[in-house]
Short mmCIF file of C-alpha atoms in Angstrom, two decimals:
data_model
loop_
_atom_site.label_atom_id
_atom_site.label_comp_id
_atom_site.label_asym_id
_atom_site.label_seq_id
_atom_site.Cartn_x
_atom_site.Cartn_y
_atom_site.Cartn_z
CA MET A 1 -19.24 -46.70 10.74
CA ALA A 2 -16.99 -44.58 8.51
CA ILE A 3 -19.98 -42.56 7.27
CA GLU A 4 -21.18 -41.96 10.84
CA ALA A 5 -17.71 -40.76 11.86
CA ALA A 6 -17.46 -38.51 8.80
CA SER A 7 -20.90 -37.00 9.46
CA SER A 8 -19.51 -35.09 12.45
CA LEU A 9 -16.83 -33.41 10.31
CA HIS A 10 -17.48 -30.27 8.34
CA ARG A 11 -15.15 -30.64 5.41
CA PRO A 12 -15.26 -32.72 2.20
CA ILE A 13 -14.68 -36.39 2.93
CA LYS A 14 -14.04 -39.22 0.46
CA ILE A 15 -14.61 -42.78 1.68
CA TRP A 16 -13.07 -45.48 -0.50
CA THR A 17 -14.31 -49.09 -0.52
CA ASP A 18 -13.60 -52.20 -2.57
CA SER A 19 -17.18 -53.47 -2.09
CA LEU A 20 -18.89 -52.66 -5.36
CA SER A 21 -22.04 -54.54 -4.30
CA SER A 22 -22.41 -52.27 -1.26
CA LEU A 23 -22.14 -49.17 -3.42
CA MET A 24 -24.72 -50.55 -5.86
CA ALA A 25 -27.09 -51.27 -2.98
CA ILE A 26 -26.70 -47.71 -1.67
CA LEU A 27 -27.44 -46.34 -5.15
CA ASN A 28 -30.70 -48.32 -5.29
CA PRO A 29 -33.52 -45.95 -4.22
CA LYS A 30 -35.95 -48.88 -3.93
CA SER A 31 -33.89 -50.85 -1.41
CA HIS A 32 -35.87 -52.06 1.62
CA ARG A 33 -32.84 -53.05 3.72
CA SER A 34 -32.79 -50.98 6.88
CA ILE A 35 -29.01 -50.49 6.96
CA VAL A 36 -29.03 -49.27 3.34
CA ARG A 37 -31.85 -46.83 4.08
CA GLU A 38 -29.93 -45.46 7.06
CA ILE A 39 -26.81 -44.89 4.93
CA GLN A 40 -28.85 -43.19 2.22
CA THR A 41 -30.39 -40.85 4.80
CA LEU A 42 -26.97 -39.96 6.19
CA LEU A 43 -25.55 -39.24 2.74
CA LEU A 44 -28.52 -37.06 1.79
CA SER A 45 -28.17 -34.98 4.94
CA HIS A 46 -24.36 -34.71 4.70
CA LYS A 47 -23.49 -33.61 1.19
CA HIS A 48 -19.79 -33.34 2.02
CA ILE A 49 -19.42 -37.14 2.21
CA HIS A 50 -18.58 -38.89 -1.07
CA LEU A 51 -18.24 -42.64 -1.63
CA ARG A 52 -15.72 -44.03 -4.11
CA TRP A 53 -14.80 -47.51 -5.35
CA LEU A 54 -11.32 -48.97 -5.74
CA LYS A 55 -10.09 -52.34 -6.88
CA ALA A 56 -9.13 -54.76 -4.12
CA HIS A 57 -5.77 -56.51 -3.64
CA VAL A 58 -3.78 -54.42 -6.12
CA GLY A 59 -1.50 -52.73 -3.60
CA TYR A 60 -3.43 -49.66 -2.44
CA LEU A 61 -1.86 -49.00 0.97
CA GLY A 62 -5.01 -47.77 2.70
CA ASN A 63 -7.06 -50.67 1.38
CA GLU A 64 -4.44 -53.23 2.42
CA CYS A 65 -4.30 -51.72 5.92
CA ALA A 66 -8.09 -51.87 6.17
CA ASP A 67 -8.05 -55.55 5.19
CA GLN A 68 -5.38 -56.29 7.80
CA LEU A 69 -7.33 -54.47 10.52
CA ALA A 70 -10.48 -56.37 9.55
CA LYS A 71 -8.65 -59.70 9.88
CA GLU A 72 -7.29 -58.68 13.29
CA ALA A 73 -10.78 -57.67 14.41
CA ILE A 74 -12.03 -61.18 13.62
CA THR A 75 -9.34 -62.87 15.72
CA LYS A 76 -8.61 -60.29 18.42
CA GLY A 77 -11.55 -57.91 18.56
CA ASP A 78 -14.53 -57.98 20.91
CA PRO A 79 -17.59 -59.85 19.57
CA PHE A 80 -20.74 -57.85 18.82
CA LEU A 81 -24.13 -58.56 17.31
CA LEU A 82 -24.76 -57.36 13.78
CA PRO A 83 -28.45 -57.19 12.73
CA LYS A 84 -29.26 -59.51 9.85
CA PRO A 85 -31.19 -58.26 6.80
CA LEU A 86 -34.87 -59.02 6.31
CA SER A 87 -34.04 -61.39 3.46
CA TYR A 88 -32.12 -63.59 5.92
CA LEU A 89 -35.12 -63.71 8.26
CA LYS A 90 -37.44 -64.61 5.40
CA ALA A 91 -35.13 -67.45 4.32
CA GLU A 92 -34.94 -68.77 7.89
CA VAL A 93 -38.72 -68.67 8.33
CA LYS A 94 -39.24 -70.39 4.98
CA SER A 95 -36.72 -73.10 5.85
CA ALA A 96 -38.28 -73.70 9.28
CA ALA A 97 -41.80 -73.81 7.82
CA LEU A 98 -40.77 -76.31 5.15
CA SER A 99 -39.05 -78.45 7.79
CA ILE A 100 -42.16 -78.53 9.97
CA TRP A 101 -44.34 -79.21 6.93
CA GLN A 102 -42.05 -82.07 5.85
CA ASP A 103 -42.15 -83.61 9.32
CA ASN A 104 -45.95 -83.46 9.40
CA TRP A 105 -46.09 -84.87 5.87
CA ASP A 106 -43.79 -87.78 6.73
CA ASN A 107 -45.58 -88.68 9.95
CA GLY A 108 -49.18 -87.79 9.11
CA LYS A 109 -52.00 -90.30 9.29
CA THR A 110 -53.59 -89.25 6.01
CA GLY A 111 -52.41 -88.81 2.44
CA SER A 112 -50.14 -91.86 2.41
CA SER A 113 -50.91 -92.64 -1.24
CA THR A 114 -49.97 -89.12 -2.27
CA HIS A 115 -46.85 -89.26 -0.05
CA ASP A 116 -45.63 -92.30 -1.98
CA ILE A 117 -45.63 -90.23 -5.16
CA VAL A 118 -44.63 -86.84 -3.74
CA PRO A 119 -42.40 -87.59 -0.71
CA ARG A 120 -40.87 -84.11 -0.54
CA VAL A 121 -42.91 -81.00 0.20
CA SER A 122 -42.49 -77.87 -1.89
CA ASN A 123 -44.16 -74.50 -2.25
CA LYS A 124 -44.13 -74.93 -6.02
CA PRO A 125 -47.28 -76.38 -7.65
CA VAL A 126 -46.94 -79.81 -9.25
CA GLY A 127 -48.99 -78.83 -12.30
CA TRP A 128 -51.34 -81.82 -12.28
CA ASN A 129 -54.70 -81.63 -14.04
CA ARG A 130 -58.04 -82.58 -12.45
CA GLU A 131 -57.89 -86.25 -13.44
CA GLU A 132 -54.34 -86.68 -12.15
CA ILE A 133 -55.24 -85.12 -8.80
CA MET A 134 -58.18 -87.53 -8.50
CA PHE A 135 -55.92 -90.50 -9.20
CA VAL A 136 -53.21 -89.38 -6.78
CA THR A 137 -55.54 -88.61 -3.87
CA GLY A 138 -58.04 -91.36 -4.60
CA HIS A 139 -60.77 -88.75 -4.15
CA GLY A 140 -62.90 -89.47 -7.19
CA PRO A 141 -65.49 -91.87 -8.60
CA PHE A 142 -63.62 -94.94 -7.38
CA PRO A 143 -65.38 -97.82 -5.59
CA SER A 144 -63.05 -97.62 -2.59
CA TYR A 145 -63.74 -93.88 -2.21
CA LEU A 146 -67.49 -94.12 -2.75
CA LEU A 147 -67.66 -96.83 -0.08
CA ARG A 148 -66.46 -94.30 2.52
CA PHE A 149 -69.67 -92.33 1.97
CA ASN A 150 -71.93 -95.40 1.86
CA LEU A 151 -72.51 -94.86 -1.84
CA ARG A 152 -71.48 -98.44 -2.54
CA THR A 153 -71.87 -101.67 -0.62
CA HIS A 154 -68.25 -102.69 -1.23
CA GLY A 155 -64.99 -101.14 -2.37
CA ASN A 156 -64.04 -103.60 -5.10
CA CYS A 157 -64.37 -103.20 -8.83
CA SER A 158 -66.24 -105.65 -11.06
CA CYS A 159 -63.13 -107.77 -11.58
CA GLY A 160 -62.84 -108.44 -7.86
CA GLU A 161 -59.76 -106.31 -7.28
CA LYS A 162 -59.73 -103.35 -4.91
CA GLY A 163 -61.31 -100.38 -6.63
CA ASP A 164 -58.62 -97.78 -6.02
CA PRO A 165 -56.48 -95.84 -8.54
CA ASN A 166 -53.41 -98.06 -8.18
CA SER A 167 -55.42 -101.20 -8.93
CA LEU A 168 -57.00 -99.50 -11.91
CA CYS A 169 -53.62 -98.51 -13.30
CA HIS A 170 -52.22 -102.02 -12.90
CA LYS A 171 -55.19 -104.18 -13.84
CA MET A 172 -57.51 -102.38 -16.23
CA SER A 173 -57.40 -100.38 -19.45
CA VAL A 174 -60.96 -99.01 -19.43
CA TYR A 175 -63.15 -98.62 -16.38
CA PRO A 176 -66.72 -97.20 -16.37
CA LEU A 177 -67.65 -95.53 -13.05
CA LEU A 178 -70.73 -93.72 -11.81
CA ALA A 179 -69.57 -90.15 -11.29
CA PHE A 180 -72.13 -89.03 -8.72
CA PRO A 181 -75.07 -90.70 -7.00
CA ASN A 182 -78.56 -90.04 -8.39
CA SER A 183 -77.04 -89.09 -11.71
CA ASN A 184 -77.55 -90.72 -15.09
CA SER A 185 -74.14 -89.61 -16.36
CA VAL A 186 -71.36 -92.15 -16.33
CA THR A 187 -67.69 -91.15 -16.16
CA GLN A 188 -65.38 -93.43 -18.11
CA ILE A 189 -61.76 -93.39 -17.05
CA THR A 190 -59.35 -94.71 -19.65
CA VAL A 191 -55.81 -95.69 -18.69
CA VAL A 192 -53.99 -95.76 -22.01
CA GLU A 193 -51.07 -97.87 -20.84
CA LYS A 194 -50.83 -100.22 -17.89
CA HIS A 195 -48.26 -98.47 -15.74
CA SER A 196 -48.16 -97.82 -12.03
CA LEU A 197 -49.68 -94.56 -10.91
CA GLU A 198 -46.26 -93.30 -9.83
CA GLN A 199 -44.79 -94.01 -13.28
CA LEU A 200 -47.65 -92.23 -15.02
CA LEU A 201 -47.26 -89.07 -12.98
CA LYS A 202 -43.48 -88.92 -12.87
CA ASN A 203 -43.12 -89.51 -16.62
CA PRO A 204 -46.14 -87.84 -18.24
CA THR A 205 -44.32 -87.29 -21.54
CA SER A 206 -43.77 -91.02 -21.96
CA THR A 207 -47.50 -91.70 -21.71
CA PRO A 208 -49.31 -88.93 -23.60
CA ASN A 209 -52.97 -88.54 -22.71
CA ALA A 210 -52.54 -91.12 -19.98
CA PHE A 211 -55.79 -90.13 -18.30
CA HIS A 212 -58.97 -89.40 -20.21
CA MET A 213 -62.30 -88.79 -18.54
#
């Protein structure tokens, strides 16, 4: 507002501010904030306006008066809408998207086994390898998964327990599985230590080479 008022004058003007961050933003030629770009345009077209910084709360009369007027404007002034920067909008959209995603994740009808291990959604990758993803999702050469595609007549392993990743982690140390139908290759999954799947994934350093295929 001070720059706009000074732009109509035709004599050298110095505008003092205690906001160093604002001055640094104005000096940034790569800034994408609309209000900063507008100020930069005004300053370029009005060479007689100069911005200066001063330290706050050290007794400068003009600065103290400006602070007092700002406080009065908050309590006594008329309300008005101030446009928010693009960064604020991005943060709001991200927060809303994560909230919707979390709600769908908590109340979805699929992925319950993965939800037990990763209950909170995030836009950061978990860093799992191929074998760990297969164990978490259950989408791999497991009897229970192959049964869904009629590639097995039952979903149990040879020991009689349910042939899913959690049962394998609890009950077995070595488990040979047919990787794909009509294939002579056999995938052998070795669980080095008998931990729960959640323990294996949350503490990978405690169980080195936990999964080997």
